[in-house]
Tab-separated table of C-alpha atoms in Angstrom:
chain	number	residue	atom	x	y	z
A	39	UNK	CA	138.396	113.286	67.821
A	40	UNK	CA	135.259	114.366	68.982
A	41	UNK	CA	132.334	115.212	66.086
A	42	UNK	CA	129.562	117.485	67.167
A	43	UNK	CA	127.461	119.137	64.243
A	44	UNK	CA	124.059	121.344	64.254
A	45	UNK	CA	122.899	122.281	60.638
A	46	UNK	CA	119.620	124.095	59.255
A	47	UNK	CA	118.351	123.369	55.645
A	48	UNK	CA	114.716	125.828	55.920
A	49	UNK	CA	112.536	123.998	58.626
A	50	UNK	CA	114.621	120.878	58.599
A	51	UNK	CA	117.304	120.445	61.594
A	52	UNK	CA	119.930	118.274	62.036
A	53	UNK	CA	122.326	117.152	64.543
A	54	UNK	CA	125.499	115.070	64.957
A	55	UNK	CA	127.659	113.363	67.061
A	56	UNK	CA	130.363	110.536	67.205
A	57	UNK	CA	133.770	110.485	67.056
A	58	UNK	CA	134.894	108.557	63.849
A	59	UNK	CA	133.551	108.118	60.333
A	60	UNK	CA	131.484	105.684	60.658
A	61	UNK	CA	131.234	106.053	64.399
A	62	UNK	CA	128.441	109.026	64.540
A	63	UNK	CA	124.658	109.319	65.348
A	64	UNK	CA	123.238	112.150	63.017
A	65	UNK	CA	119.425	113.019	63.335
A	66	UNK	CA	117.800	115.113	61.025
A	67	UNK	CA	114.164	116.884	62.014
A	68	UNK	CA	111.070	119.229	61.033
A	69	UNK	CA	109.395	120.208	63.683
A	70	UNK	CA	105.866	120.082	63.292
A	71	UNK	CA	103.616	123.104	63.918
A	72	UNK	CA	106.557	124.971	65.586
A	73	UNK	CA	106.990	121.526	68.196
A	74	UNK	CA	102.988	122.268	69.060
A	75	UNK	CA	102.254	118.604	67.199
A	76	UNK	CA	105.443	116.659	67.070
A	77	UNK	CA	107.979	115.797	64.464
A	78	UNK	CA	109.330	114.254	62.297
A	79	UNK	CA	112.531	113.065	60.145
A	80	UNK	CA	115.326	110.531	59.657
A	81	UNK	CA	118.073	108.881	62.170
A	82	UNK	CA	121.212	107.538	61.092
A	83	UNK	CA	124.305	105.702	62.370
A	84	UNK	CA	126.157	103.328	60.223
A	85	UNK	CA	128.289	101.593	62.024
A	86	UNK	CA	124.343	99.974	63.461
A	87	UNK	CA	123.167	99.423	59.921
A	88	UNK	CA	120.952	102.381	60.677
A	89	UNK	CA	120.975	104.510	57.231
A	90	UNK	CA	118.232	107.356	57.050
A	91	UNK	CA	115.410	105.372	58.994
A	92	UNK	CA	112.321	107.315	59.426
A	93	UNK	CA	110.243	108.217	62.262
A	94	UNK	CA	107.475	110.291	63.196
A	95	UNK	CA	106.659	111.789	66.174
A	96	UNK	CA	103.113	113.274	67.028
A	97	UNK	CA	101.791	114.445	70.356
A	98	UNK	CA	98.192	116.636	71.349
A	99	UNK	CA	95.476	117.051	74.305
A	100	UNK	CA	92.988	115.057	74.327
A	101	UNK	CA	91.686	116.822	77.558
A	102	UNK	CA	93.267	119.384	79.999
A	103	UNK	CA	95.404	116.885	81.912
A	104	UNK	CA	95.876	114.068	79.166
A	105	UNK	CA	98.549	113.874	76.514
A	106	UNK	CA	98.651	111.518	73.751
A	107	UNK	CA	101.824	110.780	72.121
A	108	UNK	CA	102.198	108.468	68.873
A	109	UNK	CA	105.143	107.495	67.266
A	110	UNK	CA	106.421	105.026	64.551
A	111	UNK	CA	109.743	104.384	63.678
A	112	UNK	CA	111.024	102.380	60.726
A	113	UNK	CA	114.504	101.327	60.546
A	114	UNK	CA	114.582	99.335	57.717
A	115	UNK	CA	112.305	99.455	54.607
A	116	UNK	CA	108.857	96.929	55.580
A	117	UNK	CA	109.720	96.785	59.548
A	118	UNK	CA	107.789	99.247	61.248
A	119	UNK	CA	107.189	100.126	64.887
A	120	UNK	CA	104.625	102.189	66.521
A	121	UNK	CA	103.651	102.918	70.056
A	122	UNK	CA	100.853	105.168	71.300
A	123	UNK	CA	100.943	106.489	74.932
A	124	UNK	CA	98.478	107.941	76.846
A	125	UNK	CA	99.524	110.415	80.161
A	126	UNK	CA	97.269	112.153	82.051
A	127	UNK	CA	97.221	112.243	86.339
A	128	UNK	CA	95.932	109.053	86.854
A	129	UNK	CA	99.091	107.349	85.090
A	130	UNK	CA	100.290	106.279	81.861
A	131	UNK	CA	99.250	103.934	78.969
A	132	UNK	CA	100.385	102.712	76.379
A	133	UNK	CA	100.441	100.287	73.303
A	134	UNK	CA	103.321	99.233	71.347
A	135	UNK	CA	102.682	96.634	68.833
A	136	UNK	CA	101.145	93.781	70.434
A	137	UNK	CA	102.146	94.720	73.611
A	138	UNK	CA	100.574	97.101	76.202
A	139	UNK	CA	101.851	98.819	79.060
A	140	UNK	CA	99.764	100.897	81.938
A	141	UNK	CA	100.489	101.976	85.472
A	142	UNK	CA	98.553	104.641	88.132
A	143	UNK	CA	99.635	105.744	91.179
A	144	UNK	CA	98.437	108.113	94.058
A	145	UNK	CA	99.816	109.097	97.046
A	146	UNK	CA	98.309	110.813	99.822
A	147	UNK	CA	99.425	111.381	103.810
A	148	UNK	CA	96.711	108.456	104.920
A	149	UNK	CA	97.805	105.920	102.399
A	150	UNK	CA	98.874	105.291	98.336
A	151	UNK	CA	98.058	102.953	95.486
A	152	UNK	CA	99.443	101.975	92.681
A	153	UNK	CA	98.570	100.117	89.409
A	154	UNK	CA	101.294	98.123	86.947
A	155	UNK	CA	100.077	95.997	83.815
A	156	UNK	CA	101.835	94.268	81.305
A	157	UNK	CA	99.420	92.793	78.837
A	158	UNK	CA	97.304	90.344	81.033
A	159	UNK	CA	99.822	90.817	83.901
A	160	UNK	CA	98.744	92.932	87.214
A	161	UNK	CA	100.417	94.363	90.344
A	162	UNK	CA	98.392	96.540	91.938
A	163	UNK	CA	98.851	97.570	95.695
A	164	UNK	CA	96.856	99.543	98.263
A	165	UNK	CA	98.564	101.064	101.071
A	166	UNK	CA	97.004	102.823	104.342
A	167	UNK	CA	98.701	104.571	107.060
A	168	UNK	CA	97.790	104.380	110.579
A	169	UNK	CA	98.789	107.225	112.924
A	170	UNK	CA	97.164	108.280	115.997
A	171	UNK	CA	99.210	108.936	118.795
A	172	UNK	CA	99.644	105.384	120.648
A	173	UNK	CA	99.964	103.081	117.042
A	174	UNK	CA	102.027	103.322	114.287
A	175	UNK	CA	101.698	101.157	111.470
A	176	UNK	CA	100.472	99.766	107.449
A	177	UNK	CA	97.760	97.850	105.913
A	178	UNK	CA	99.305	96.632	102.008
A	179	UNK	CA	96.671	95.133	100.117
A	180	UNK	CA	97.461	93.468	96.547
A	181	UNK	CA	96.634	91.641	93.957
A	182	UNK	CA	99.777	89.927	92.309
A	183	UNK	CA	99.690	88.028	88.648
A	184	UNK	CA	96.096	87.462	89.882
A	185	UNK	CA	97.318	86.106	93.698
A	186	UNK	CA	95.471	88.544	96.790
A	187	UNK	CA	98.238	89.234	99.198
A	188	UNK	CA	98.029	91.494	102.219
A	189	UNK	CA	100.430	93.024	105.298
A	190	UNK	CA	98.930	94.002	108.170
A	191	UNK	CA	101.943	95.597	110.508
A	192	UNK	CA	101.623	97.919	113.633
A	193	UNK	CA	103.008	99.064	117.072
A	194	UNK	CA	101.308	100.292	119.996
A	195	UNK	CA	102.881	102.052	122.620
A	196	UNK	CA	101.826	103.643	125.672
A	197	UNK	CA	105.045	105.254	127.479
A	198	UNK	CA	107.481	102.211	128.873
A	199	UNK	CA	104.684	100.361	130.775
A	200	UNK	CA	103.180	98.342	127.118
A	201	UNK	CA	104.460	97.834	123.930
A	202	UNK	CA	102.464	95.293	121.330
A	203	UNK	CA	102.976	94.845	117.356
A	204	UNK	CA	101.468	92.569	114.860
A	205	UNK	CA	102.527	91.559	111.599
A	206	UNK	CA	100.905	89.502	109.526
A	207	UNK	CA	100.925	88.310	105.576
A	208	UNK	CA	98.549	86.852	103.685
A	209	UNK	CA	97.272	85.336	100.860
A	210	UNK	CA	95.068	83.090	99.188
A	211	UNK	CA	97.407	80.322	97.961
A	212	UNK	CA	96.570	76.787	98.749
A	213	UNK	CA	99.057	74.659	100.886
């Protein structure tokens, strides 16, 4: 059958589910600060080799649109991991171990951008919109793993007399 279990020792919380013996996920918490700076506690599932492995959770404002949120995790005694991330409007960043993450993004009725890293690794695109009656098209500028690339695309009509479009791509590889 089914095993679903919600307990309360004084601030401590803990809930479980599986459906065997060995074959459950229990996760036991204290909030921190009523949830207002995180938490903390233990996870375990044994049939993983996952047996009371501790973690703590910790989030606050560094500003009044950016949220930081650490964590660290340690499954077995000696082998930790941590990760910070960082979220505010622009995007999100963030670190775990020797790795590091980031991406932005903004949007607007003339065009967008966007931003994606993965340690030295960049995608980042540039977008504009072009609208004004008689053409229709996009301009896509980027810069991938450190190659430029571009799209240029349009169509211009003017009733059933003319109709032109362009597309190009480019880029600044050799050959």
């Amino acid at each position: 059958g089914i095993i679903i279990g919600v307990g309360r020792d004084g601030d401590e919380r803990t809930i479980t589910v599986g459906v065997g013996e060995d074959r459950e996920l229990t996760v036991a918490y204290t909030p921190k600060d009523n949830f207002r700076r995180g938490l903390s506690g233990r996870i375990s599932a044994p049939r993983r080799g996952i047996n009371e492995a501790a973690f703590d959770v910790g989030y606050s404002y560094s500003g009044p649109n950016v949220l930081n949120i650490n964590y660290d995790v340690e499954l077995e005694p000696g082998k930790k991991t941590q990760a910070s991330i960082e979220y505010n409007s622009d995007g999100v960043r963030a670190r775990l171990g020797n790795y590091s993450f980031r991406m932005k993004r903004s949007i607007t009725e003339e065009g967008y951008s966007a931003d994606l890293g993965f340690n030295d690794y960049n995608l980042s695109l540039r977008g504009d919109v072009l609208q004004n009656g008689i053409k229709k098209g996009f301009l896509i500028k980027g810069e991938i793993f450190g190659t430029k690339v571009s799209v240029d695309a349009f169509i211009q009509k003017q009733g059933i007399q003319y109709l032109q479009g362009k597309f190009i791509i480019s880029t600044d590889l050799s050959g």
